[in-house]
CSV table of C-alpha atoms in Angstrom, one decimal:
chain,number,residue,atom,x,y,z
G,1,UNK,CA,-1.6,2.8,-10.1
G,2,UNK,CA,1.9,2.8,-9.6
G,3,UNK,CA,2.0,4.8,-6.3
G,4,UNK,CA,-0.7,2.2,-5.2
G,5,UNK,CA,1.5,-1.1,-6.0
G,6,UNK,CA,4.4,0.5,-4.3
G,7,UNK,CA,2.1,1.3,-0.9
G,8,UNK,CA,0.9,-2.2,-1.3
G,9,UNK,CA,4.2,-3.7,-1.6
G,10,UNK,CA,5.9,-1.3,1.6
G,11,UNK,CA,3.2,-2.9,3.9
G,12,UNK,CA,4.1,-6.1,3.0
G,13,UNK,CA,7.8,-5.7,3.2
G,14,UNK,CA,7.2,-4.1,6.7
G,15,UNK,CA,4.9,-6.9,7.9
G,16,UNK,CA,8.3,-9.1,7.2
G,17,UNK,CA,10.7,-7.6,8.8
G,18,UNK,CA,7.8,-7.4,11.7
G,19,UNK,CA,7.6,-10.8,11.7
G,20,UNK,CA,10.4,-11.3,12.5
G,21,UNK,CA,11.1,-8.7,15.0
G,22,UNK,CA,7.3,-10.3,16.8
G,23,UNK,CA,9.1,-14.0,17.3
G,24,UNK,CA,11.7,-12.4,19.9
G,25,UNK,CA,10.2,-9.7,21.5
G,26,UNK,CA,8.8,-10.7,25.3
G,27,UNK,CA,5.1,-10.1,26.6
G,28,UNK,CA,5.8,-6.7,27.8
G,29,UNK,CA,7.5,-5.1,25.1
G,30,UNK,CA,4.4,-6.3,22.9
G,31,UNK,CA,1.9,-4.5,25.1
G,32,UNK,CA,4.2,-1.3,24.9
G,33,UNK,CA,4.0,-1.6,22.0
G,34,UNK,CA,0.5,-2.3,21.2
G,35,UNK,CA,0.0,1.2,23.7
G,36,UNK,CA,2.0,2.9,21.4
G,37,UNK,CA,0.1,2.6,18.7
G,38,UNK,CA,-2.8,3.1,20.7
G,39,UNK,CA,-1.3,7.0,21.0
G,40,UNK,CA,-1.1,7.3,17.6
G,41,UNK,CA,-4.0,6.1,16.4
G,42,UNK,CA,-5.2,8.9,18.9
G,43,UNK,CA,-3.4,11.5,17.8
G,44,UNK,CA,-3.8,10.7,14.2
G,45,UNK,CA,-7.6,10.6,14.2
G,46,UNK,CA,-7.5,13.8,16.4
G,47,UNK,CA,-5.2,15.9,14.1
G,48,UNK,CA,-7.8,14.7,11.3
G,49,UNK,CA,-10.1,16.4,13.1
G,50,UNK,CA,-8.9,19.0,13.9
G,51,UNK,CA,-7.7,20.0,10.9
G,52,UNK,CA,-10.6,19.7,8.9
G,53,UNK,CA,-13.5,20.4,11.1
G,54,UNK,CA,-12.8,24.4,10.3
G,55,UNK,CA,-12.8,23.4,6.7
G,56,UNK,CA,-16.5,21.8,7.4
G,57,UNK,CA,-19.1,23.7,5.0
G,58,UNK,CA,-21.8,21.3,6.5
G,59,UNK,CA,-20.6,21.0,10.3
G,60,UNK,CA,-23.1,18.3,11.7
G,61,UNK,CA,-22.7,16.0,8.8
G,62,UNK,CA,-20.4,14.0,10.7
G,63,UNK,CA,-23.2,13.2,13.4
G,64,UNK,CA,-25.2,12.4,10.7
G,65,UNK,CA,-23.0,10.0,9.1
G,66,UNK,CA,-21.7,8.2,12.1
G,67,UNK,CA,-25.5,7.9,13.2
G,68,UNK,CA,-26.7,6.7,9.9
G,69,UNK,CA,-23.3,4.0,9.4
G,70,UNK,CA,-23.3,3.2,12.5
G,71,UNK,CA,-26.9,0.9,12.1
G,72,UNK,CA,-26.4,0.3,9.0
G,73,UNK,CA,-23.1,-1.4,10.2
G,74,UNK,CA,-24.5,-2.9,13.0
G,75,UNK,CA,-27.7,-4.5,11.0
G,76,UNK,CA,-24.8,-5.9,8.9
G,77,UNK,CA,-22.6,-7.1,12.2
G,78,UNK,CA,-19.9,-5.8,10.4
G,79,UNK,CA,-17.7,-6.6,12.9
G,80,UNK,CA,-18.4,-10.4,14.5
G,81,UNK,CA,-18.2,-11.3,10.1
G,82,UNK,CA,-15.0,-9.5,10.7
G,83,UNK,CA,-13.9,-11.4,13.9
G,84,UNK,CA,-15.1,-14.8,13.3
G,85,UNK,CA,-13.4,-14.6,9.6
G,86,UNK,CA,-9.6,-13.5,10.7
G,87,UNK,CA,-10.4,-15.9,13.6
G,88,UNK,CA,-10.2,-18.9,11.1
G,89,UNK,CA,-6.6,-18.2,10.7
G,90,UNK,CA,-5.9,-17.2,13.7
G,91,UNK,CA,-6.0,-16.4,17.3
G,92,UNK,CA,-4.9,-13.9,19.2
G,93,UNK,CA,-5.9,-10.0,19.2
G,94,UNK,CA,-4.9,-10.0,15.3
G,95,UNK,CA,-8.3,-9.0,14.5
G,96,UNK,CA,-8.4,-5.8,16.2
G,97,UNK,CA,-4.7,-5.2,14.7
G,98,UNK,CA,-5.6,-5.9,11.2
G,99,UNK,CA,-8.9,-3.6,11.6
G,100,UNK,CA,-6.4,-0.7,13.3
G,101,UNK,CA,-4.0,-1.0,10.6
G,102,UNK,CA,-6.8,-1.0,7.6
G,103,UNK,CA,-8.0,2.5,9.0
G,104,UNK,CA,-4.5,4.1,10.0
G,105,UNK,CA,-3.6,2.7,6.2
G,106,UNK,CA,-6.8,4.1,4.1
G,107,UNK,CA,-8.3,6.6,6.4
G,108,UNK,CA,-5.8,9.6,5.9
G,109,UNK,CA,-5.3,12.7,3.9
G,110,UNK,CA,-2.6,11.4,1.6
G,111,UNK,CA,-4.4,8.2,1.4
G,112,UNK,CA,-7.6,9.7,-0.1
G,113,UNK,CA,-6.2,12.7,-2.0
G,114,UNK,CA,-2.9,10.2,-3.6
G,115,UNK,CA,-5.0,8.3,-6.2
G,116,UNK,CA,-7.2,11.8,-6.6
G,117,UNK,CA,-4.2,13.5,-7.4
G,118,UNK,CA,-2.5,10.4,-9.3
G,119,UNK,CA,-6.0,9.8,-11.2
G,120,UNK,CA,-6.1,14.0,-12.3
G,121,UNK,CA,-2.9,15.0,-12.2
G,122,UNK,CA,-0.2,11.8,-12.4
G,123,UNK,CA,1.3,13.3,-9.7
G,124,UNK,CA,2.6,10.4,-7.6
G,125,UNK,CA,4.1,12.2,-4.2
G,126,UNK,CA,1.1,11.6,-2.1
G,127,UNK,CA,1.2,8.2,-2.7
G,128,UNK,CA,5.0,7.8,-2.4
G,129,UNK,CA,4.9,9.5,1.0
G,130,UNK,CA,1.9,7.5,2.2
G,131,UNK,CA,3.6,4.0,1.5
G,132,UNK,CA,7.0,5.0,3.1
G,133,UNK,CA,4.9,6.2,6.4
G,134,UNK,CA,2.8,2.9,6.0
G,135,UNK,CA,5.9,0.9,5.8
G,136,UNK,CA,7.3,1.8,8.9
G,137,UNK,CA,3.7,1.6,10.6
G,138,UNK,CA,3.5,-1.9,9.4
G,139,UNK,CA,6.8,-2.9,11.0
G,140,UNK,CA,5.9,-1.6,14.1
G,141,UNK,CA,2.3,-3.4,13.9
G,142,UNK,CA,3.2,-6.7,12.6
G,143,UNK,CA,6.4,-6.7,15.2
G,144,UNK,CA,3.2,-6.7,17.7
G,145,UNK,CA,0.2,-8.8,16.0
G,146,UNK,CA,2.1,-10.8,13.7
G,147,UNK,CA,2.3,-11.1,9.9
G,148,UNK,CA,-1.3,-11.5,9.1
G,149,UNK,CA,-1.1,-7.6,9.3
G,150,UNK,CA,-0.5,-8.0,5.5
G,151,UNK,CA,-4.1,-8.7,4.9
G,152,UNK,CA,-4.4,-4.9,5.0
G,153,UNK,CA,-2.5,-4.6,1.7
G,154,UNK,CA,-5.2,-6.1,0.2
G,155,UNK,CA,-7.4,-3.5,1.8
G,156,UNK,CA,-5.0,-0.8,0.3
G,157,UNK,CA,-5.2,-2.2,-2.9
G,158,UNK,CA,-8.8,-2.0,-3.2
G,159,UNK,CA,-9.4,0.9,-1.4
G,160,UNK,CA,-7.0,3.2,-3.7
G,161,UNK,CA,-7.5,1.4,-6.2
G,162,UNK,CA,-11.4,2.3,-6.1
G,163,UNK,CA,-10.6,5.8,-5.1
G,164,UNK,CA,-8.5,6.2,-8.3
G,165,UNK,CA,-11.2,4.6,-10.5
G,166,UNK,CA,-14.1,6.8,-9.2
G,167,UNK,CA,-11.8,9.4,-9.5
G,168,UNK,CA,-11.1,8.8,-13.3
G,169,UNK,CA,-14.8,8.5,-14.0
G,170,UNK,CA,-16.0,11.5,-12.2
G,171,UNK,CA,-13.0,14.2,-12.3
G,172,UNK,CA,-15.7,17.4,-12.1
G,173,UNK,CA,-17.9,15.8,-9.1
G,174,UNK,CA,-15.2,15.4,-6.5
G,175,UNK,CA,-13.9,18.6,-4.5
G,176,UNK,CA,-12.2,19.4,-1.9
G,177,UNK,CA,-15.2,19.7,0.4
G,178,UNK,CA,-15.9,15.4,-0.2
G,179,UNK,CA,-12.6,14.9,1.0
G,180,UNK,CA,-13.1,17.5,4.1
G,181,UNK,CA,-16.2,15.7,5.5
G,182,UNK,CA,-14.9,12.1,4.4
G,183,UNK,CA,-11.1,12.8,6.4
G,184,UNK,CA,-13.5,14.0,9.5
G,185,UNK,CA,-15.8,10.8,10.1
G,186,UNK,CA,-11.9,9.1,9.3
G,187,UNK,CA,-10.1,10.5,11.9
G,188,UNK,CA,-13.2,9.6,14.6
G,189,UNK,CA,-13.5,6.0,13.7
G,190,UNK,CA,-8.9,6.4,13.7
G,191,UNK,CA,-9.8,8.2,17.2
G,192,UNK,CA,-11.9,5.2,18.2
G,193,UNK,CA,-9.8,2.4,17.2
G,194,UNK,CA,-6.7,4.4,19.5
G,195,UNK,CA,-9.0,4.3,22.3
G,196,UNK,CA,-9.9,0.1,21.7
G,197,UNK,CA,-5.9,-0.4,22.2
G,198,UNK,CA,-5.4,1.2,24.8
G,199,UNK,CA,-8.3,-0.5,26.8
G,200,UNK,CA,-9.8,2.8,27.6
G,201,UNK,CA,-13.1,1.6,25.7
G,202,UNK,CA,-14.0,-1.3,23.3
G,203,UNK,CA,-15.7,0.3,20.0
G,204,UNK,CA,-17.1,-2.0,17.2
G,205,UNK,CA,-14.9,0.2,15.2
G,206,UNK,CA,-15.7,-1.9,12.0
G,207,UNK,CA,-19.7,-1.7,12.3
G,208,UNK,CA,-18.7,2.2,11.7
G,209,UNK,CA,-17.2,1.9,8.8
G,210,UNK,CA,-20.6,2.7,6.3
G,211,UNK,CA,-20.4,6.2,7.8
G,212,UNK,CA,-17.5,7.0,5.5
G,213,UNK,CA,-19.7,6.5,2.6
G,214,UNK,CA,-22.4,8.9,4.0
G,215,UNK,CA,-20.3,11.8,3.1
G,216,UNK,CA,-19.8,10.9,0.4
G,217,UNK,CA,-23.4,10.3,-1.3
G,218,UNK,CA,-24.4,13.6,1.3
G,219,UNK,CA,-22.3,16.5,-0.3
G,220,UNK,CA,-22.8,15.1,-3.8
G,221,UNK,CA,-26.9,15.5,-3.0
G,222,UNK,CA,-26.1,18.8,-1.1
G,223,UNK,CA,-24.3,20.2,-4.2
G,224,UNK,CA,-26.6,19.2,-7.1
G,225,UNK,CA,-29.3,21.9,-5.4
């Protein structure tokens, strides 16, 4: 867990120095900002894509899994829980921040395959490498929503933290093709968040989020016949 703690503690130490940097930066070069990340967010969830949809042994599983998740989610309201509870402490756009920063943060190759690796192997450099890159992302997010992006670290914490356990518990189940269809339903709902900061579309990004455990349950079903 000790790539973990040191992800989770490079988030927070970026949301500081963000903090700071948010109380004397002007209007204009918050929304510059905020489209910035918008691009990335784009790119990164394209690039996910991209790369893995050749990979893809089951090629429509991804329509599947955003279908099924996404009215799942949206019986759930995933998203107004989501809203009205960050609005508590709150105001602002922070809530579309904190739910970019949670995906660009867990949704990711090094992300999902660091506590894999860390869990088989004790090999720590995915981890290390994702917490340096979330570090910097944090400074640049928290510089533009404030420091409640910090919340995510919590989101970190659990998410690699569960990855790592499950990973412990079932070291012969999970393969490479898990990860594959898990990074490509990532990188859309990354895709979709890009596209809510930019203003290009509003996505209930969050009443997505159960299609990442489609995958999941999917290719462990597919495989067993």
């Amino acid at each position: 867990m000790i790539g973990t703690i040191y992800n989770v503690c490079m988030i927070i130490v970026g949301s500081l120095i963000g903090k700071f940097l948010h109380k004397g930066l002007k209007q204009e070069y918050q929304t510059i900002l905020t489209q910035a990340l918008g691009l990335v967010a784009m790119v990164v969830g394209i690039n996910a894509v991209v790369q893995n949809m050749p990979k893809s042994h089951y090629p429509v599983l991804f329509i599947v899994s955003l279908a099924i998740g996404g009215v799942i989610g949206q019986m759930l309201n995933i998203q107004k829980h989501f809203d009205n509870l960050v609005g508590r402490f709150s105001g602002g756009n922070l809530a579309e921040g904190l739910a970019t920063a949670i995906l660009l943060y867990c949704i990711g190759s090094l992300s999902i395959l660091g506590p894999i690796q860390a869990a088989l192997n004790h090999d720590y450099t995915f981890l290390f490498t994702n917490g340096t890159l979330d570090g910097i992302t944090s400074i640049v997010l928290a510089s533009t929503f404030g420091f409640g992006i910090a919340i995510a670290a919590g989101a970190v914490f659990v998410w690699q933290g569960s990855i790592y356990a499950i990973a412990m518990l079932l070291q012969n189940s999970i393969n490479t093709s898990m990860v594959t269809e898990l990074t490509i339903v990532g990188g859309i709902l990354i895709l979709a968040s890009g596209l809510g900061l930019l203003e290009i579309k509003k996505i209930s990004v969050l009443n997505l989020l159960p299609s990442l455990v489609v995958p999941i349950i999917a290719v462990l079903v597919l495989q067993a016949f």
